[in-house]
Short mmCIF file of C-alpha atoms in Angstrom, two decimals:
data_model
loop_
_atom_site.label_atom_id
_atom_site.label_comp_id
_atom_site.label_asym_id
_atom_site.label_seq_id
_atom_site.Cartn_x
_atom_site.Cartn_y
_atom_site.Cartn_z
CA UNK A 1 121.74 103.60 71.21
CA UNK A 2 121.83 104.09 74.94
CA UNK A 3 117.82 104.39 75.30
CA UNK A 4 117.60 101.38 72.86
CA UNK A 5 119.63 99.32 75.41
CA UNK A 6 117.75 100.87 78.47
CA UNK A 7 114.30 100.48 76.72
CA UNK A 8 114.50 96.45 77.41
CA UNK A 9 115.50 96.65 81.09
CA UNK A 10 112.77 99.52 81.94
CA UNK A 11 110.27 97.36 80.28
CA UNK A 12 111.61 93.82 82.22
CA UNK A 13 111.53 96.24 85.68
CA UNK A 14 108.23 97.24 84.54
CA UNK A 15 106.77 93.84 84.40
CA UNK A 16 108.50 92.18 87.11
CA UNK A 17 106.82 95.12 89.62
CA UNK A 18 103.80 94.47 87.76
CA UNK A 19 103.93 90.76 88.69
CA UNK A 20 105.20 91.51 92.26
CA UNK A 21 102.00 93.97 92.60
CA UNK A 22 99.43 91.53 91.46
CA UNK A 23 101.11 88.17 93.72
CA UNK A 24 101.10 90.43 96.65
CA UNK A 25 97.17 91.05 95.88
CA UNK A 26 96.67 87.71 95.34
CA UNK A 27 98.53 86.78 98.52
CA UNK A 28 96.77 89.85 100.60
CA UNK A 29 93.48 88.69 99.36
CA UNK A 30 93.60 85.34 100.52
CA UNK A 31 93.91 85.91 103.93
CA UNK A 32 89.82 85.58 103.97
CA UNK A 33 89.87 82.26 102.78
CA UNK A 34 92.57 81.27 105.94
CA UNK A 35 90.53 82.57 108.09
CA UNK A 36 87.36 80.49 106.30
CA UNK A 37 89.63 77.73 106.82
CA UNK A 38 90.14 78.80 110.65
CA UNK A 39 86.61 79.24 111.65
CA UNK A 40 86.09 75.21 111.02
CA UNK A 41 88.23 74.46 113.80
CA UNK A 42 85.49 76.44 115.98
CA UNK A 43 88.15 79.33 116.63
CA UNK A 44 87.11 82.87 116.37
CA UNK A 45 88.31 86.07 115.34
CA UNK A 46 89.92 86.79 118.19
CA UNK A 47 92.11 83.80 118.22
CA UNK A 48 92.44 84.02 114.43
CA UNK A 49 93.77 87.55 114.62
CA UNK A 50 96.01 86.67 117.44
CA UNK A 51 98.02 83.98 115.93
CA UNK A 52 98.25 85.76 112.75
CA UNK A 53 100.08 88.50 114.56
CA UNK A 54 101.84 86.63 117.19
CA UNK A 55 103.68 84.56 114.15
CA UNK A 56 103.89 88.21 112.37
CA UNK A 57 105.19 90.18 115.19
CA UNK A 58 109.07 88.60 114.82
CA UNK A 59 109.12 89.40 111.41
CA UNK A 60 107.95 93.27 111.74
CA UNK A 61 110.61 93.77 114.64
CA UNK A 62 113.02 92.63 113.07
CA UNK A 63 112.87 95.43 110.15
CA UNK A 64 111.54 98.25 112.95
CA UNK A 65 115.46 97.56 114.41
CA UNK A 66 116.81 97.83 111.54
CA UNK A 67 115.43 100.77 110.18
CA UNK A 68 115.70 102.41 114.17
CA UNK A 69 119.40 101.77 113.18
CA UNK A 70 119.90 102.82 109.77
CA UNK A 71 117.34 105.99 109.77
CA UNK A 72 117.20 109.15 112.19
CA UNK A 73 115.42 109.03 115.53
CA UNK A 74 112.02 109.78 115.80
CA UNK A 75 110.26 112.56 117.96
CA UNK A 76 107.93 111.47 120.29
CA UNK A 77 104.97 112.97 119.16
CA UNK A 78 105.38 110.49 115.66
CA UNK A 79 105.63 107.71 117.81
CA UNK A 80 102.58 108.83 119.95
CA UNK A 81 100.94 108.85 116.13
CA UNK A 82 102.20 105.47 114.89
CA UNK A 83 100.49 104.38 118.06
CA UNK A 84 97.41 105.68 117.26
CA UNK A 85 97.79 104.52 113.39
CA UNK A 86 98.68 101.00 114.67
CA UNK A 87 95.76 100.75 116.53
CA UNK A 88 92.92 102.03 114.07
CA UNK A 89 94.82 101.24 110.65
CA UNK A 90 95.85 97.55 111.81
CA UNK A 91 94.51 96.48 114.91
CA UNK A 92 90.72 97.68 114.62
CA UNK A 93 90.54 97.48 110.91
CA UNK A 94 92.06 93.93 110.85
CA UNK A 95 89.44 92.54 114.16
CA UNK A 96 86.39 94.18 112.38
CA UNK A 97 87.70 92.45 109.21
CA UNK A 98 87.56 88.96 110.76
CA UNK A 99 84.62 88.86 112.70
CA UNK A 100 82.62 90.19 109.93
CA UNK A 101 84.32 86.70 107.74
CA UNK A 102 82.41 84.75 110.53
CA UNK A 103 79.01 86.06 108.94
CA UNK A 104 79.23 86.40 105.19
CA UNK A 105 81.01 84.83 101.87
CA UNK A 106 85.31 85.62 101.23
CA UNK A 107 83.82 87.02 97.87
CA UNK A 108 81.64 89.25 99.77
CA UNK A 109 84.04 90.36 101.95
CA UNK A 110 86.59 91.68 99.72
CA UNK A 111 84.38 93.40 97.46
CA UNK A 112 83.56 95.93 100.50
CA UNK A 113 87.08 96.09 101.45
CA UNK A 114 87.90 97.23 98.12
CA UNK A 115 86.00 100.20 98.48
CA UNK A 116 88.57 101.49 100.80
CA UNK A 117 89.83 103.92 97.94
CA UNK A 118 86.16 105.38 97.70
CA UNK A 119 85.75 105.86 101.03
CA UNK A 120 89.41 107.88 101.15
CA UNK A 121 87.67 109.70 98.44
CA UNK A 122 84.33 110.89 100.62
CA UNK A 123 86.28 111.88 103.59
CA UNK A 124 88.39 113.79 101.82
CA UNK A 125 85.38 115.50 99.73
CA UNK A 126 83.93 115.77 103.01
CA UNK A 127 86.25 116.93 105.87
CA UNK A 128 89.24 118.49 103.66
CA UNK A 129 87.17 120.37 101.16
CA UNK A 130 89.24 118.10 98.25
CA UNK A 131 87.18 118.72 94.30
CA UNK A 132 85.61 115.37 92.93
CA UNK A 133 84.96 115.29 89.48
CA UNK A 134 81.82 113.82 87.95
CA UNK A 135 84.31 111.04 86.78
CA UNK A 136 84.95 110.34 90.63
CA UNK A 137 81.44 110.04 91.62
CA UNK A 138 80.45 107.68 88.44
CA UNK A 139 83.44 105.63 89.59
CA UNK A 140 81.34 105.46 93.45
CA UNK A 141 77.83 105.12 92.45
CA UNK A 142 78.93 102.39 89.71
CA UNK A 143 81.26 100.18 92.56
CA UNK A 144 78.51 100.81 95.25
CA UNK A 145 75.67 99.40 93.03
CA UNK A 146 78.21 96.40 92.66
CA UNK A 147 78.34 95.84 96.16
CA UNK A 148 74.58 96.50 96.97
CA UNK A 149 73.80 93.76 94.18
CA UNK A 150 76.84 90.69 96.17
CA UNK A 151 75.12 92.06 99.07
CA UNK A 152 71.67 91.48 98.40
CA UNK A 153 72.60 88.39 96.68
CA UNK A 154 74.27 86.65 99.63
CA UNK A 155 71.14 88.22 102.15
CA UNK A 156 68.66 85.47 100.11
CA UNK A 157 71.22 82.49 100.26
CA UNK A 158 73.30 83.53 103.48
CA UNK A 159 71.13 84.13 106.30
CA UNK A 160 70.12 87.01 108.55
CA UNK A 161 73.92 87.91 109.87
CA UNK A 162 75.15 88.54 106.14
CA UNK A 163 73.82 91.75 107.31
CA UNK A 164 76.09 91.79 110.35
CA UNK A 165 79.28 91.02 108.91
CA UNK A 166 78.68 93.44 105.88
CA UNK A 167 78.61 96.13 108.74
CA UNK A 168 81.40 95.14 110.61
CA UNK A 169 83.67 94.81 107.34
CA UNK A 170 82.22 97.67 106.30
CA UNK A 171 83.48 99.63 109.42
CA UNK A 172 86.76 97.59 108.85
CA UNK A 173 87.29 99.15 105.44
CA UNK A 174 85.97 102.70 106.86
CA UNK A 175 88.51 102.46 109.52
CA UNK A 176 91.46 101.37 107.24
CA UNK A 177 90.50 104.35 105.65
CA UNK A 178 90.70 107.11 108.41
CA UNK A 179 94.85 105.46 108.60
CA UNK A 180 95.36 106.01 104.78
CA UNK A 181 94.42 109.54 104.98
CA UNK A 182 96.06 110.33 108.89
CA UNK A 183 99.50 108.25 107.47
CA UNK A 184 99.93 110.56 104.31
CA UNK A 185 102.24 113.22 105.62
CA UNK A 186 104.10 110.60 108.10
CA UNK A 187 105.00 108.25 105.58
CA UNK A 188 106.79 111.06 103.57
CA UNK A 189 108.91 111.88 106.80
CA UNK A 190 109.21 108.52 107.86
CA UNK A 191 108.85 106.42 105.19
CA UNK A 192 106.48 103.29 104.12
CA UNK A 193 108.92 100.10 105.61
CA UNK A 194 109.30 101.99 108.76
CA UNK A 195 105.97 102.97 109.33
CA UNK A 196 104.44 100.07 108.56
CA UNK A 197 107.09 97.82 110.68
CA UNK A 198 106.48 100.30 113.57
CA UNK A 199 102.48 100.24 113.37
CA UNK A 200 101.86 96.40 112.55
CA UNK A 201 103.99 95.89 116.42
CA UNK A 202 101.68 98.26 118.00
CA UNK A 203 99.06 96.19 116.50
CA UNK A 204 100.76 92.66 117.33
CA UNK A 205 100.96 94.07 121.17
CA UNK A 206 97.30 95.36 120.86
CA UNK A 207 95.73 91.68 119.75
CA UNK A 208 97.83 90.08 122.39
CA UNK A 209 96.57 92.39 125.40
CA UNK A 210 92.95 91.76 123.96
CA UNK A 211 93.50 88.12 123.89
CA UNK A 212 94.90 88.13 127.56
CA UNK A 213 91.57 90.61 128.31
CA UNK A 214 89.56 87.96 126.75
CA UNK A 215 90.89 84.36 126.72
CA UNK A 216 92.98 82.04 128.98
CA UNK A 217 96.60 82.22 128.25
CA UNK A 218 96.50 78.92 127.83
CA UNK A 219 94.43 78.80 124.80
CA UNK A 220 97.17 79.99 122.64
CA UNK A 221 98.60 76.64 123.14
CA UNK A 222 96.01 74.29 123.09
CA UNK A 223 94.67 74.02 119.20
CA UNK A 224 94.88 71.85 116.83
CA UNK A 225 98.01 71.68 114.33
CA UNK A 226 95.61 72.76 111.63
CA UNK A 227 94.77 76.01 113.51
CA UNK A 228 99.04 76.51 114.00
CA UNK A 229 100.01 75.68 109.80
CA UNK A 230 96.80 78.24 109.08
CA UNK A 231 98.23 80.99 110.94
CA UNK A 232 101.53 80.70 110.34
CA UNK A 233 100.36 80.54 106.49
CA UNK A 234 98.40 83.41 107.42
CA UNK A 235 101.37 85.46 109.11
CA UNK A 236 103.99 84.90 106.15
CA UNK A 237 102.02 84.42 102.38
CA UNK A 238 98.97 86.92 103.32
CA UNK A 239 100.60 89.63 105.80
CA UNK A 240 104.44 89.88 105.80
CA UNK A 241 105.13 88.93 102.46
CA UNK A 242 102.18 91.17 100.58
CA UNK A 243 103.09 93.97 102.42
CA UNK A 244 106.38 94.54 101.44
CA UNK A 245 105.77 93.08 97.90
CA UNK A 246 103.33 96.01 97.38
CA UNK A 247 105.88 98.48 98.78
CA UNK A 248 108.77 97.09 95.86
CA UNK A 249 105.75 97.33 93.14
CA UNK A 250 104.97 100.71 94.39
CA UNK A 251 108.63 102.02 94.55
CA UNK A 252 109.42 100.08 90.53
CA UNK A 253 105.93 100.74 88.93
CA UNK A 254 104.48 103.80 91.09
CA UNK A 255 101.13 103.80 93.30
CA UNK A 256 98.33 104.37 90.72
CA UNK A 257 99.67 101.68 88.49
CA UNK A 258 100.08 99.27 91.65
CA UNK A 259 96.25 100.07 92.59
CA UNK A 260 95.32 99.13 89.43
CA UNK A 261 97.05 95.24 89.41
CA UNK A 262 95.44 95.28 93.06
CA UNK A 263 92.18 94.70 91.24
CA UNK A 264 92.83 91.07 90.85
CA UNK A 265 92.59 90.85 94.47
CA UNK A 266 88.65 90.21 94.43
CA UNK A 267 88.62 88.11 91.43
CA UNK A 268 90.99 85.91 92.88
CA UNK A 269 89.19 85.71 96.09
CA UNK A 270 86.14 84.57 94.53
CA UNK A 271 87.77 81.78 93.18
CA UNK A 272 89.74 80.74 95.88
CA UNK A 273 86.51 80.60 97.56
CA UNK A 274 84.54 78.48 95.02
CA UNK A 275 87.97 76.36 95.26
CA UNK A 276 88.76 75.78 98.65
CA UNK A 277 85.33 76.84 100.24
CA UNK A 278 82.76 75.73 97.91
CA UNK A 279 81.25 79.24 97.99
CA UNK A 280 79.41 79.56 94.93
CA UNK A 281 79.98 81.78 91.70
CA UNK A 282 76.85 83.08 90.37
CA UNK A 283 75.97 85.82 87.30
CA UNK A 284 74.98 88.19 90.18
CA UNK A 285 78.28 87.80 91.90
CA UNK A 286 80.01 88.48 88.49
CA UNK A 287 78.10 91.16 87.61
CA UNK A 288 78.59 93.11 91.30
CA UNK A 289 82.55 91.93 91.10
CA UNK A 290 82.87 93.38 87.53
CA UNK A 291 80.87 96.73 88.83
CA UNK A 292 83.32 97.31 91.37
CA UNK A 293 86.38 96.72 89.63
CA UNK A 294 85.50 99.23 86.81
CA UNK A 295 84.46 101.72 89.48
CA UNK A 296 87.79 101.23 91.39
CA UNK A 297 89.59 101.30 88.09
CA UNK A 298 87.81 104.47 86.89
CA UNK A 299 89.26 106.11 89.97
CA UNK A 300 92.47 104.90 89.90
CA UNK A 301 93.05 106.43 86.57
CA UNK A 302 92.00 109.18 87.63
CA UNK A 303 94.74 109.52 89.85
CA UNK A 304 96.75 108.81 87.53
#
């Protein structure tokens, strides 16, 4: 009797992380089509990425005090490496990530990102001596023929920099990488909301220094309302909120199954895109999108 009354609420928690997993990729995803949105104002990324994490920044304090209150101090050598993982996993990813939207589609642009997971993968085949099965390496070959086929795609209907921003969200989705791998053992000590709180204000301080390095102060005061509603849209729906979404789907439905609703995240960008962009959806882009979801899937089961 007792697991016939528990069976309903396990299977109601079940789908309500599911849901929060796949509104938080949804969400995450769409920050390429806000900063589509941006670029018309003739901003670039580093004004795009500034505002998103000046409006951020408040909101990631605010839980770094509270968990600096509620959970033991830290040594200083794990803030020396939040530091460090602010800066590549946040800061460097996140600018490589919007200038390379300044060159090719919001479709495009995901797909690569989305081969984060594979690139964990490599470097750990690579650097930590970790076994890949030939499972693994179908799921690679399988998402990186997707990719190559969006890419070459947009190269005949998007110009010589498609090239360009492939490379630099490639290297955004490399980088991203490197802080998945170097955050493993620190979020077990310090945990996910903390670390992530703690990192995303190195990065907010990082984008403003660069901004001061690179623009007038007063620039950050001088755009158009448009420019002000997109980041702050930016900040909440497709930074803040996703992030912390993800972390509730992750702690109610577990990581592998949480990856796995995350591969809505590219569909729903390409449709956004056709949408609000007018990007258009063509039987290549299908095919490649398709490709790289059942690659990413295939690993993600495998972690399973």
């Amino acid at each position: 009797m007792t697991s016939t009354v528990q069976h309903p609420a396990h299977r109601q928690a079940f789908l309500g992380g599911l849901l929060l997993a796949i509104v938080g990729a949804v969400f995450f995803s769409a920050k390429a089509i806000v900063a589509k949105l941006m670029y018309r104002y003739q901003v670039d990324a580093v004004m795009v990425i500034t505002l998103r994490m000046v409006f951020a920044f408040p909101m990631f304090f605010a839980v770094a005090i509270w968990k600096s209150r509620t959970n033991p101090p830290l040594a200083r050598a794990d803030y020396l490496r939040i530091t460090v993982l602010g800066l590549m996993g946040y800061y460097l990813s996140s600018f490589l990530d919007f200038l390379g939207l300044q060159y090719i589609s919001a479709g495009l642009e995901r797909l690569i990102l989305f081969l984060t997971p594979s690139f964990v993968m490599l470097i750990a085949f690579l650097f930590f001596k970790r076994r890949v099965g030939w499972i693994e390496w179908a799921a690679l070959l399988v998402s990186y023929f997707g990719t190559v086929l969006v890419l070459m795609h947009d190269l005949n209907t998007g110009g010589s920099n498609v090239m360009l921003g492939s490379a630099l969200v490639l290297g955004s989705a490399f980088t991203y990488s490197i802080y998945l791998i170097s955050s493993g053992e620190l979020v077990r000590r310090v945990g996910a909301v903390r670390l992530v709180a703690y990192a995303m204000c190195v990065s907010s301080v990082a984008c403003v220094i660069q901004f001061f390095i690179l623009r007038s102060p007063g620039e950050l005061f001088t755009q158009v309302a448009g420019v002000y509603q997109l980041s702050l849209f930016n900040s909440v729906f497709c930074t803040v909120l996703p992030v912390f979404l993800t972390m509730v789907a992750v702690e109610r439905i577990g990581a592998p199954t949480a990856a796995q609703a995350g591969l809505v995240g590219p569909v729903s960008t390409l449709f956004m895109g056709a949408v609000l962009l007018d990007e258009p959806i063509t039987s290549i882009q299908l095919t490649g999108t398709a490709l790289v979801l059942a690659g990413m899937w295939l690993l993600s089961r495998k972690k399973v």
